XYZ file of C-alpha atoms in Angstrom:
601
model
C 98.769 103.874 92.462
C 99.115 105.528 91.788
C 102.030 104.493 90.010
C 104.547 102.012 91.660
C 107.581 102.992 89.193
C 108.308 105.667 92.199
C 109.342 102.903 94.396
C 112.249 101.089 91.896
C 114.557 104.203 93.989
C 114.320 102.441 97.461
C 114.858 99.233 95.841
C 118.093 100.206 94.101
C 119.344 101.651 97.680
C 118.164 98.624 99.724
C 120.616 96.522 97.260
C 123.315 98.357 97.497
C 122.758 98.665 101.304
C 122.764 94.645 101.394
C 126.401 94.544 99.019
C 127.691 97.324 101.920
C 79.699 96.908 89.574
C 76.121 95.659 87.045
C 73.704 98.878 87.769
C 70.702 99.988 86.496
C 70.360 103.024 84.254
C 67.461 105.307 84.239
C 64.116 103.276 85.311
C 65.718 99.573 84.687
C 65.630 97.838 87.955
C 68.577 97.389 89.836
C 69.114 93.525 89.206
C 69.442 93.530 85.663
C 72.000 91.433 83.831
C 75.569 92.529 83.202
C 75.689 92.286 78.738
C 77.902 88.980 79.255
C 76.777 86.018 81.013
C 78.073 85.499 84.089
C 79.409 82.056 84.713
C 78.128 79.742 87.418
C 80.155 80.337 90.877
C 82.739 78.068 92.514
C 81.542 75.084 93.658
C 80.884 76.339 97.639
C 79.829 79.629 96.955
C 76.493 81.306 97.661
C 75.288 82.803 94.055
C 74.900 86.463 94.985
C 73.417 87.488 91.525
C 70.223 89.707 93.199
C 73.789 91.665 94.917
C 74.760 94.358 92.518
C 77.564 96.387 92.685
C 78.654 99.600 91.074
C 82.728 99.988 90.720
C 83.344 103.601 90.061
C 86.782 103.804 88.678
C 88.526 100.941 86.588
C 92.082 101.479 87.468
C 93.790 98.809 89.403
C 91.786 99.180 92.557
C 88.501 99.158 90.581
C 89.285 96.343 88.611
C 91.002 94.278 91.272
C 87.557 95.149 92.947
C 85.656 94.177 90.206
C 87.735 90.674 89.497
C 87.167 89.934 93.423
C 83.488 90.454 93.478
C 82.859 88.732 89.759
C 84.670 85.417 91.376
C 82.096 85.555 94.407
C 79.135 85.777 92.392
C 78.098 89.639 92.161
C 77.004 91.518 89.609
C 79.360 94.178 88.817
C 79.661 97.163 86.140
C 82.740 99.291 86.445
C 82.175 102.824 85.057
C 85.435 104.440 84.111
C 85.705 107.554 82.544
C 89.164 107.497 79.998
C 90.621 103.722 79.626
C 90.555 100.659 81.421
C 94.051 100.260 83.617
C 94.165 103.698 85.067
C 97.612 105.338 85.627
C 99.150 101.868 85.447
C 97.853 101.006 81.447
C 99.654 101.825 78.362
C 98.725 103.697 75.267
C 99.114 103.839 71.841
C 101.065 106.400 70.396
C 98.830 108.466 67.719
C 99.357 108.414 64.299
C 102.559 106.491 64.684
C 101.541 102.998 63.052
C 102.612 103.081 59.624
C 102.545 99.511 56.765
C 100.652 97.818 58.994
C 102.713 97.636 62.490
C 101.246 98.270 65.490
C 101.214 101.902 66.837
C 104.553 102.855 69.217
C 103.850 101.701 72.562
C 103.541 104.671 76.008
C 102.276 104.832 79.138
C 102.133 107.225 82.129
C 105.187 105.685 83.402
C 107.324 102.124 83.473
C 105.840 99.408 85.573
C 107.615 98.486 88.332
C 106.572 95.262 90.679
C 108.667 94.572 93.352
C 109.350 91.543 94.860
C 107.939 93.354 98.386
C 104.679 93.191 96.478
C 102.481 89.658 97.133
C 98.633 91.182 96.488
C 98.790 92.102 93.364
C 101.275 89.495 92.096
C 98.601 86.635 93.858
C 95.541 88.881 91.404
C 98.221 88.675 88.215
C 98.477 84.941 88.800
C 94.936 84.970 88.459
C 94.646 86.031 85.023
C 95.033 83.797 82.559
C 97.113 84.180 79.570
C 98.062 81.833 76.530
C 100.708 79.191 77.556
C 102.084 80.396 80.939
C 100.934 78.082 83.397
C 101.150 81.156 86.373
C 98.593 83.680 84.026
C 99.798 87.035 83.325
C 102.554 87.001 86.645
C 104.746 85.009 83.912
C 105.371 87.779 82.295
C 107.176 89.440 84.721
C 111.086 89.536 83.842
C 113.962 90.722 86.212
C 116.404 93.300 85.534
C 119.810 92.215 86.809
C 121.368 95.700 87.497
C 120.669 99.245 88.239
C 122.407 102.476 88.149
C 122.798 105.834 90.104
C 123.754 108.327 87.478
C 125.892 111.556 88.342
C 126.789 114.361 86.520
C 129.874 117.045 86.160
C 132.377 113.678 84.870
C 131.862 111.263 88.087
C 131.404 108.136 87.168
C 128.090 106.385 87.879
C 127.168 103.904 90.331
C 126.391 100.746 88.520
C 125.169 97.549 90.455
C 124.208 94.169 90.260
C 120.935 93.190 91.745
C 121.396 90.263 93.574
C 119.104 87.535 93.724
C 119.093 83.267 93.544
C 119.542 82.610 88.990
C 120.297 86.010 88.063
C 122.794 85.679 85.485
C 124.950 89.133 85.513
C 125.108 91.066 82.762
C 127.417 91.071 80.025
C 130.755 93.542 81.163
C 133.696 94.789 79.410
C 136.448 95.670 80.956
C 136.063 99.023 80.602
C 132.182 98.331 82.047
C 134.123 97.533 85.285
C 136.777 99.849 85.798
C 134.032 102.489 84.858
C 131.694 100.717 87.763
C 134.935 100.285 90.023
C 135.612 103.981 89.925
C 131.771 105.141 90.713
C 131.848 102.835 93.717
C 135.398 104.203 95.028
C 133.975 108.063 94.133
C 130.650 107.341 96.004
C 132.666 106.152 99.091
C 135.290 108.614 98.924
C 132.834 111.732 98.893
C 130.548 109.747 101.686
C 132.633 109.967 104.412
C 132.808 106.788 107.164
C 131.138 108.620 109.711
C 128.270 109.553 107.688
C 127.293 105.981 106.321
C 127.979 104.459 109.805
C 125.518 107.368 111.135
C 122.831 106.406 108.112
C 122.858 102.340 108.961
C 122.488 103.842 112.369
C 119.473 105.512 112.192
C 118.033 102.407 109.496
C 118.320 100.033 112.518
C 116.600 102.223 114.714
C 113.551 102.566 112.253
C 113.628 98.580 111.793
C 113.696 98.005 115.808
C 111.344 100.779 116.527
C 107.218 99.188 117.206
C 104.558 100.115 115.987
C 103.450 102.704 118.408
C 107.027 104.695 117.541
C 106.921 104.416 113.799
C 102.757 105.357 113.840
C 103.202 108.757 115.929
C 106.970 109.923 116.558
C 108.447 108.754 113.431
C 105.050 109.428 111.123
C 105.732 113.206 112.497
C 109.360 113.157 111.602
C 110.375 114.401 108.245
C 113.125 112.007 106.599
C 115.014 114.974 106.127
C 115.517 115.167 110.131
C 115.583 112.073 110.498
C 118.717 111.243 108.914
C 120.210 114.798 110.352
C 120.440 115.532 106.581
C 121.299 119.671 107.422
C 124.569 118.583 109.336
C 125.741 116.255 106.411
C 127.924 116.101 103.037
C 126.114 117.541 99.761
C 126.346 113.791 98.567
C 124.840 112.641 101.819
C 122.101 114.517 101.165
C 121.771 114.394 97.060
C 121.485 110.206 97.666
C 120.415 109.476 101.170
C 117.962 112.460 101.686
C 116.832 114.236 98.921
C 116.989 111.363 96.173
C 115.127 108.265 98.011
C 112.417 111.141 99.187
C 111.620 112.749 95.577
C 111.966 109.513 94.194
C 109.877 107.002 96.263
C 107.511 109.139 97.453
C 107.377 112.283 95.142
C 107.829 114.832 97.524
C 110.206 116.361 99.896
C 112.750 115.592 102.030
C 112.421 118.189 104.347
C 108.686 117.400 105.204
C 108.551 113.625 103.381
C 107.062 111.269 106.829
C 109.842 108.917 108.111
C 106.984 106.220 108.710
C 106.921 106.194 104.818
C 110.163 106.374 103.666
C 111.142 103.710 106.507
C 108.707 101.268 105.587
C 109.576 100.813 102.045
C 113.323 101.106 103.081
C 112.879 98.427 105.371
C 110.841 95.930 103.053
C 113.297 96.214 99.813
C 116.287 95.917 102.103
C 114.464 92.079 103.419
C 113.507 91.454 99.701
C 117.265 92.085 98.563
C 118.056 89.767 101.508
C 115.804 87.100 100.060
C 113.379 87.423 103.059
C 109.348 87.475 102.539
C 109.791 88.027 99.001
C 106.911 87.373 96.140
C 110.294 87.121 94.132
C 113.393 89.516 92.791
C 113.499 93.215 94.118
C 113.137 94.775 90.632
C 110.465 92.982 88.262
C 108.722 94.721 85.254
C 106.924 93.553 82.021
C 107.978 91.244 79.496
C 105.890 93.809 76.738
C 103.760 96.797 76.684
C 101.456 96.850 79.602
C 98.661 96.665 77.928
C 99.452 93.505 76.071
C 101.109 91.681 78.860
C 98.576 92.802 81.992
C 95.424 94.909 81.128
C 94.168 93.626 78.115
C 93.930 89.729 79.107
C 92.868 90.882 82.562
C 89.393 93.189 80.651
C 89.073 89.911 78.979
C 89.465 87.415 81.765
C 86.811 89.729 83.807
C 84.085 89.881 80.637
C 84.419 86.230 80.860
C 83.271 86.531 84.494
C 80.125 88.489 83.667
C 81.980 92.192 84.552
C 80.415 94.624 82.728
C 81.897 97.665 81.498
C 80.723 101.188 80.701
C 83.809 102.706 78.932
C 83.789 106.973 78.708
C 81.180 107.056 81.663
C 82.513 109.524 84.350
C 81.162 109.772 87.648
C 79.882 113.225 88.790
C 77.701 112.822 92.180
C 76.912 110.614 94.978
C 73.662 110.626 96.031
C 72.882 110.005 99.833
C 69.785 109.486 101.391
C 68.183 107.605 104.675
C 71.735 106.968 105.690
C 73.342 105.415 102.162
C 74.130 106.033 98.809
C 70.926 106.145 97.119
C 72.392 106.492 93.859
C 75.324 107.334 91.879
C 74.912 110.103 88.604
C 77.184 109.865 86.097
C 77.858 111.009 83.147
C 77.447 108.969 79.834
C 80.003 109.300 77.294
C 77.021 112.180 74.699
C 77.645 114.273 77.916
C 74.363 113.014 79.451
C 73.575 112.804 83.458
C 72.226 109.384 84.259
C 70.957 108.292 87.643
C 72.901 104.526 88.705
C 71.347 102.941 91.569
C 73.112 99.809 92.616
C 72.728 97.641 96.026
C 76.481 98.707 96.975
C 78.986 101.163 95.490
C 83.474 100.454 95.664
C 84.371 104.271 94.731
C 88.039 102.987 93.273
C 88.704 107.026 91.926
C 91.835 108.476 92.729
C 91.327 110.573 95.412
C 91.467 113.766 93.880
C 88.910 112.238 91.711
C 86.470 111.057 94.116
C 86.223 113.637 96.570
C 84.631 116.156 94.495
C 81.531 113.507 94.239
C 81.328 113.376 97.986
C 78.496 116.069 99.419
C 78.278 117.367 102.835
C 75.989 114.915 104.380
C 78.182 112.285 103.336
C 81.406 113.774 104.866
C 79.030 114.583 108.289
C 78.408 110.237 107.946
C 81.582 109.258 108.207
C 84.559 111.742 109.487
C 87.138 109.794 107.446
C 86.101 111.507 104.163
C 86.491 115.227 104.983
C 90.282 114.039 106.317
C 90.696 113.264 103.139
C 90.711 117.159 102.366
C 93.896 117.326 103.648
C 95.622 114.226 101.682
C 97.703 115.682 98.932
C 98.661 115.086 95.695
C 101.731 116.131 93.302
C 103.136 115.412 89.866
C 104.729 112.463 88.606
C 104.888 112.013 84.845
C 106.133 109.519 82.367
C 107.890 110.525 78.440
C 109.111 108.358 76.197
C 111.670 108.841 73.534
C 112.025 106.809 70.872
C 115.568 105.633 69.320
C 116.419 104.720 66.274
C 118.761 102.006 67.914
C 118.987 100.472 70.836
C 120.664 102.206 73.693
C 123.448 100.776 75.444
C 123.127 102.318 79.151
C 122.406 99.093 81.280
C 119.847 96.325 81.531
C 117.918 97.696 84.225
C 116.572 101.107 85.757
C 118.603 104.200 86.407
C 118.266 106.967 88.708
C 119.538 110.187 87.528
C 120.032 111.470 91.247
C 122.170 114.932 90.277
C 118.986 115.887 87.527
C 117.247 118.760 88.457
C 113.810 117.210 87.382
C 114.693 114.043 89.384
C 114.405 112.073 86.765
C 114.563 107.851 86.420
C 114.654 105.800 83.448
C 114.884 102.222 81.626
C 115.147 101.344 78.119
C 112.437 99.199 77.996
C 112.699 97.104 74.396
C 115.604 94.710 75.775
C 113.108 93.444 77.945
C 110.644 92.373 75.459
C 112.036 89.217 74.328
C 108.972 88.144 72.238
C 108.825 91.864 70.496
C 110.396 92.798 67.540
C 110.725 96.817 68.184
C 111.506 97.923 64.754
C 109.568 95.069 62.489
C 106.388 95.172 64.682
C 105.956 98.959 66.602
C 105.775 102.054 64.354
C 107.517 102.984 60.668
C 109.384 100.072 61.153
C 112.837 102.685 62.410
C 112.465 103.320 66.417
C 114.573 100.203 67.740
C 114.088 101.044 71.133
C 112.327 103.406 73.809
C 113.550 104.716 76.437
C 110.702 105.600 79.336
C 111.718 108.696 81.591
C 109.590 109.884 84.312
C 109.713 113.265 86.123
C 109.437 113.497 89.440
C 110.304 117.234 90.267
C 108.468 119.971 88.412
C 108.851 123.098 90.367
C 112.676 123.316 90.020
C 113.983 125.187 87.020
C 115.983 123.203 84.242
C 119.492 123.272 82.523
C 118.288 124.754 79.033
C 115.846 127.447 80.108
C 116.121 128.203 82.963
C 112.352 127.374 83.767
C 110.568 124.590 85.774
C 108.869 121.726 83.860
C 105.199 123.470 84.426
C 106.137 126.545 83.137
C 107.633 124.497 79.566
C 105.737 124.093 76.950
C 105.613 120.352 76.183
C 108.286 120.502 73.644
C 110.704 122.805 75.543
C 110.091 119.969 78.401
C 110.977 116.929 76.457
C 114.028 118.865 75.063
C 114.876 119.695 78.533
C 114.449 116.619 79.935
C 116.765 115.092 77.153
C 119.285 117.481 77.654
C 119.208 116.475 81.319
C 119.531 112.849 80.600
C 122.813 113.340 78.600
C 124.238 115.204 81.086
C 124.022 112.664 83.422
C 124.847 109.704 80.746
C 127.087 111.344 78.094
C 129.585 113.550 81.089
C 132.252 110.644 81.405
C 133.549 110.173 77.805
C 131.459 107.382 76.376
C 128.646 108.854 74.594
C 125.863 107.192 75.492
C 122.635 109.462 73.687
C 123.303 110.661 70.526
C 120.705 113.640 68.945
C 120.665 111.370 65.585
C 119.133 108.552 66.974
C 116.174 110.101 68.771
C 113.129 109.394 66.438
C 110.309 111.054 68.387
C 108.773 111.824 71.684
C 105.739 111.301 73.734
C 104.697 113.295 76.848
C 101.858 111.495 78.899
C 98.411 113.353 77.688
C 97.521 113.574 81.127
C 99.553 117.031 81.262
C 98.255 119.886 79.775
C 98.637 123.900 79.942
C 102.472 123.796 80.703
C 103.900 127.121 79.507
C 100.809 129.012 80.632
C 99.789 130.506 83.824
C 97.677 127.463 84.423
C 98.528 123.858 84.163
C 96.753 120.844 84.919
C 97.603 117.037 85.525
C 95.181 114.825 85.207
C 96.530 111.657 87.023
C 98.878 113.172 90.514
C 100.000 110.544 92.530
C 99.520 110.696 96.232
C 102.404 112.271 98.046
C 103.297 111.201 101.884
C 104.206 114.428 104.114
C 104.330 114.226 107.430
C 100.851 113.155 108.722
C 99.399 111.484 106.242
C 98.736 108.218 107.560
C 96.343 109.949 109.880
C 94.356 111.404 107.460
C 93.871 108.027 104.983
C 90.414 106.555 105.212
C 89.836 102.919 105.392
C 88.118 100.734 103.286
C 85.085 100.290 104.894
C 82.719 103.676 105.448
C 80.259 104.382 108.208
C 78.010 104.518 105.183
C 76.607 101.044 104.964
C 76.825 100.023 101.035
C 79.690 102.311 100.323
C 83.452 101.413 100.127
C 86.579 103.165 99.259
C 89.242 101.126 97.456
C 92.678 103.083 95.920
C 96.109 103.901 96.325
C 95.398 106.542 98.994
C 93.150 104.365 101.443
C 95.001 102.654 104.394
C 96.462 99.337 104.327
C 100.073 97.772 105.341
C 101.773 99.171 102.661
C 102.199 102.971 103.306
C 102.675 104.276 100.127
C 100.397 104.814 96.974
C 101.514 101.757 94.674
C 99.569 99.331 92.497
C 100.177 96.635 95.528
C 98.207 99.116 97.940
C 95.676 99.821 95.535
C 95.364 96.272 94.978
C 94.970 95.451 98.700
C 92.803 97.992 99.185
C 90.136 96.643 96.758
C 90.481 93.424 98.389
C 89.998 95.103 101.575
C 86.725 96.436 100.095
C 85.099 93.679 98.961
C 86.101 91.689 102.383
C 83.863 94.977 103.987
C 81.249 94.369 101.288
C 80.801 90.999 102.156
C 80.615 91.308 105.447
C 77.862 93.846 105.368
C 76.140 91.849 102.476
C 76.137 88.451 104.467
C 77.822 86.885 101.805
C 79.150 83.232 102.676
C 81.868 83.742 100.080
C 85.671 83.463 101.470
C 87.201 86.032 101.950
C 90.030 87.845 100.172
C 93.192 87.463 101.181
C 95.382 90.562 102.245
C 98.727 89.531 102.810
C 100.870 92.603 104.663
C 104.733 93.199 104.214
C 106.557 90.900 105.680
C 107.655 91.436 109.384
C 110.816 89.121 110.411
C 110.363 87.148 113.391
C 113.851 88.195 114.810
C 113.236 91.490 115.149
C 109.989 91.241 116.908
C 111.511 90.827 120.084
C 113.447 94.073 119.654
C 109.991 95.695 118.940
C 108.292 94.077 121.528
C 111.154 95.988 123.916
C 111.069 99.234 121.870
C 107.345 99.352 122.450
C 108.045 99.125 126.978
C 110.394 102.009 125.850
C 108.342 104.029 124.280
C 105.035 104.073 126.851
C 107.993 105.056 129.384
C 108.525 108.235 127.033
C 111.972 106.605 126.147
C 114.197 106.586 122.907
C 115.049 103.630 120.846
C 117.564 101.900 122.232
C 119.516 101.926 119.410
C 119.008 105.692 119.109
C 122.165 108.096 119.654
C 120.551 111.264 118.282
């Protein structure tokens, strides 16, 4: 997924829009047994035991793979080179345990699953986990507000999410003359025109077919789009600039319409209570790890998965028209040949395509396109608080920070966690998990982007952003003595020097991209791609597409394995039946070289 926490931005915007595998190593032959026992298969199924598969990757796509194939009677071994859960697991904090408490809980960034998502909630459900009766999906909570911070003394934008049981959140009244005034600011610097204009051009995308949306509007930047050059600065900072950098992780100016519409489109029918898996906004009841990953590695072992922990894959091999084998690298730094009967390559993509050779690229033309997918930073920190901070119970957007930063305070939402008695020395009360989406713009305290800080000039920067947005309105909201420590996602490393690296980018959506994303299935007979980056309904690197995506794989696998197992089921984002009509004229419109009818320019 890349990460979903990216998408939380259109979600917040869509509600206010609605209130206005097991391989063989070496010489062992290629059927030998996973280390745990596999259990028998569902009653119905065709035991595929002799069908081994090799999972390279075990992020979500590789072990949404791995749990699909397990249930169906393969043998599977996922080979992942750092930790089980990818971008989307947590982490322990080092050396920040102390009298026997668990270490401080991070992560690459905050969770985020969206009602719009129904794969991967359907795989959560799926997972069992002591006394919830729906597995590991019963530990999803709902916020009940969200926020678009400003800076220079505005007030922010604070909203209820609406949705059937939420209870609202606790207001004073000075909580709702403060959230009065940020609505009457927003409206009074968004002039009439312009938001008429924007629901404008939103009904065109949402009555345009498929045809339109796939060519003209995949070639569009959002940025022209909207006409974002001929409008307000505020027009711009939320409608343009701040759903682009923040759902999508790139620009504006060259972000693809087809993208940024889609997503648009599905939280605005989630907020609306159509299609929906459940609320718009859902995250984790804990740390990931202890709600999600961990009891789905367990659930998996149970199944016979196998899993070769620090193993990182180097090379495909291709011979006689398929992967012959697979070298990878053992965790003493050892090359080891791993043949399998088919491979799911769940790698990000800048990941797998350096193990993809020539011949393979010549096999199937979808893999060199994948040259020219690209990838960008996005980057979770989390600072730790000695008390519990008061900004709202739910995510905010910091739309006037430089570093386009978003945020939640994440311990008010973990009910069954004592923060101070069970994380750490037993002081940090709370943490507060920030991620930065822009780092090529220079800061407020130095005057220098986030790649060219070192990584404690960027977590001072990145406070010092946050209180300007939180603490420029008279209530202070941060204070310096509270913050306990930091932690800036390991993946990042070289900032301040003339070379930085990331080692988890997320996929980024310019203009063209859907063109260039590969499907699941290959022209190469037992290989399959599964990841946030491969094609499916939901065009946008998230946990849900790489989720589907794996599902799509294994659907491919079967059918080229002639497997009588069912097949997975992919459900797509929901399309309302009383627009179809609309799209069904759009579509005569089009093939006669016409606009939308709905389109004014």
């Amino acid at each position: 997924m890349g990460s979903s926490r990216r998408t939380f931005v259109a979600g917040a915007a869509a509600a206010a829009a609605t209130a206005g595998g097991a391989m063989a190593l070496g010489a062992a032959p290629a059927t030998a047994a996973p280390t745990a026992k596999a259990p028998a298969p569902a009653a119905g199924l065709r035991r595929t035991a002799q069908e081994s598969v090799a999972v390279l990757g075990g992020g979500v796509a590789g072990l949404t793979a791995a749990h699909e194939l397990a249930e169906r009677g393969f043998a599977v071994t996922v080979y992942e080179r750092r930790a089980l859960g990818g971008k989307a697991r947590s982490m322990d904090v080092p050396n920040s345990a102390k009298g026997g408490r668990r270490p401080l809980p991070a992560e690459h960034g905050f969770r985020f699953i969206p009602g719009i998502y129904h794969n991967l909630p359907d795989t959560m459900r799926r997972i069992p986990f002591p006394g919830n009766p729906n597995g590991v999906h019963d530990n999803l909570v709902a916020p009940r507000e969200m926020m678009f911070a400003r800076t220079g003394g505005r007030e922010d934008l604070r909203m209820p999410i609406p949705w059937p049981g939420h209870q609202p959140a606790d207001l004073t009244l000075d909580d709702i003359r403060r959230a009065l005034t940020g609505l009457l600011e927003t409206a009074a610097n968004l002039p009439a025109h312009e938001s008429a204009y924007f629901v404008n051009r939103a009904l065109v995308f949402l009555t345009s077919c498929d045809e339109r949306r796939d060519n003209t509007w995949e070639r569009t930047p959002w940025w022209d789009f909207v006409r974002a050059e001929r409008m307000s600065k505020d027009y711009q900072r939320i409608l343009a600039i701040g759903i682009t950098r923040n759902i999508v992780a790139t620009k504006a100016e060259e972000a693809s319409t087809r993208t940024v519409g889609t997503l648009g489109e599905a939280f605005v029918l989630n907020a609306l209570g159509r299609g929906a898996d459940g609320p718009p906004d859902r995250i984790l009841d804990a740390p990931t790890n202890e709600a999600w990953i961990d009891p789905w590695v367990d659930h998996l072992r149970s199944l016979g998965v196998d899993f070769r922990i620090g193993w990182t894959v180097r090379e495909m091999r291709y011979a006689d028209g398929k992967i012959s084998a697979a070298m990878i690298e053992d965790p003493g730094g050892v090359r080891r040949t791993v043949t399998a009967g088919h491979y799911v390559c769940a790698l990000p993509v800048e990941h797998a395509r350096p193990t993809w050779n020539a011949a393979m690229r010549a096999a199937d033309p979808q893999l060199a396109r994948c040259d020219k997918l690209r990838t960008d930073w996005m980057t979770g920190i989390q600072f730790y608080l000695t008390e519990r901070t008061p900004i709202l119970h739910g995510h905010v957007n910091l739309i006037d920070s430089p570093w386009s930063l978003t945020a939640i305070a994440q311990a008010q939402h973990w009910p069954d966690r004592d923060f101070p008695a069970d994380y750490g020395d037993g002081t940090a009360a709370d943490c507060l998990s920030v991620d930065i989406s822009e780092w090529d713009k220079p800061g407020i305290l130095y005057g220098k982007t986030a790649k060219q800080c070192t990584r404690e000039e960027i977590a001072r920067e990145v406070w010092a952003q946050l209180k300007a947005s939180l603490n420029d309105t008279g209530k202070t909201v941060l204070r310096d003595s509270t913050l306990h420590s930091w932690f800036l996602d390991p993946g990042v490393a070289g900032t301040g020097t003339p070379n930085p690296t990331n080692e988890d980018e997320l996929l980024i959506h310019p203009v063209g991209t859907f063109h260039n994303r590969p499907a699941a299935a290959t022209k190469i007979p037992n290989f399959f791609l599964a990841g946030d980056y491969v094609s499916v309904d939901i065009d946008l690197a998230t946990m849900e597409g790489a989720n589907a995506s794996a599902r799509a794989a294994v659907n491919a696998l079967l059918d080229r394995a002639g497997s009588t197992a069912p097949r997975c089921t992919v459900t797509p984002l929901f399309r309302p039946p009383e627009i179809e009509f609309l799209k069904r004229h759009d579509r005569t419109r089009y093939r006669l070289g016409l606009r939308n009818a709905l389109d004014v320019g």
